[in-house]
C-alpha cells in the first residue's frame, strides 16, 4: 500500500528562456522536508488544489 505524503508547501517558479519565452516549474515540498521539481503537466489533482490554497509564485527574470 502506497503511503500518501502530505504537501506542506508548493512554489511556482517562472524562468525566462533565451528566446524570451517562459518556462514554468513547480517545487512541491512534502513532509519530512523532501521536494520534487515538476512541470505543470506532471502535477496531480491534489497538488493543484494545494497550490490554490497555499502556493506562491516566484519570478526569475
Coordinates of C-alpha atoms in Angstrom, one line a residue:
X1 CA 0.0 0.0 0.0
X2 CA 1.4 3.3 -1.1
X3 CA 1.5 6.0 1.6
X4 CA 0.3 9.4 0.6
X5 CA 2.7 12.2 1.6
X6 CA 1.3 15.5 2.8
X7 CA 2.1 18.6 0.7
X8 CA 3.4 21.2 3.1
X9 CA 4.3 23.9 0.5
X10 CA 4.3 24.4 -3.2
X11 CA 6.0 27.1 -5.3
X12 CA 5.6 28.0 -8.9
X13 CA 8.9 29.2 -10.4
X14 CA 8.8 31.2 -13.7
X15 CA 12.1 31.4 -15.6
X16 CA 12.8 33.3 -18.8
X17 CA 14.4 31.4 -21.6
X18 CA 17.0 32.8 -24.0
X19 CA 14.3 33.3 -26.7
X20 CA 12.2 35.3 -24.1
X21 CA 9.6 32.6 -23.6
X22 CA 8.6 31.5 -20.1
X23 CA 9.5 28.1 -18.5
X24 CA 7.3 27.0 -15.6
X25 CA 8.4 24.6 -12.9
X26 CA 6.7 23.7 -9.6
X27 CA 8.6 22.8 -6.5
X28 CA 6.4 20.6 -4.4
X29 CA 7.5 20.1 -0.7
X30 CA 6.4 17.1 1.3
X31 CA 6.8 16.1 4.9
X32 CA 9.6 15.3 6.0
X33 CA 11.4 18.1 4.1
X34 CA 11.5 16.4 0.6
X35 CA 10.8 18.3 -2.6
X36 CA 10.3 17.4 -6.2
X37 CA 10.5 19.6 -9.3
X38 CA 7.6 19.1 -11.7
X39 CA 6.3 20.6 -14.9
X40 CA 2.6 21.7 -14.9
X41 CA 1.5 18.5 -16.7
X42 CA 3.1 16.4 -14.0
X43 CA 1.1 17.8 -11.1
X44 CA -1.5 15.6 -9.5
X45 CA -5.0 16.9 -8.8
X46 CA -4.1 17.0 -5.1
X47 CA -1.1 19.2 -5.8
X48 CA -3.1 21.6 -8.0
X49 CA -5.6 22.1 -5.1
X50 CA -2.7 22.6 -2.7
X51 CA -1.2 25.3 -5.0
X52 CA -4.6 27.2 -5.0
X53 CA -4.7 27.0 -1.2
X54 CA -1.0 27.5 -0.1
X55 CA 1.0 28.1 -3.2
X56 CA 3.1 31.1 -4.1
X57 CA 4.7 32.3 -7.4
X58 CA 8.3 33.2 -7.7
X59 CA 9.7 35.1 -10.8
X60 CA 13.2 34.7 -12.0
X61 CA 13.6 37.5 -14.6

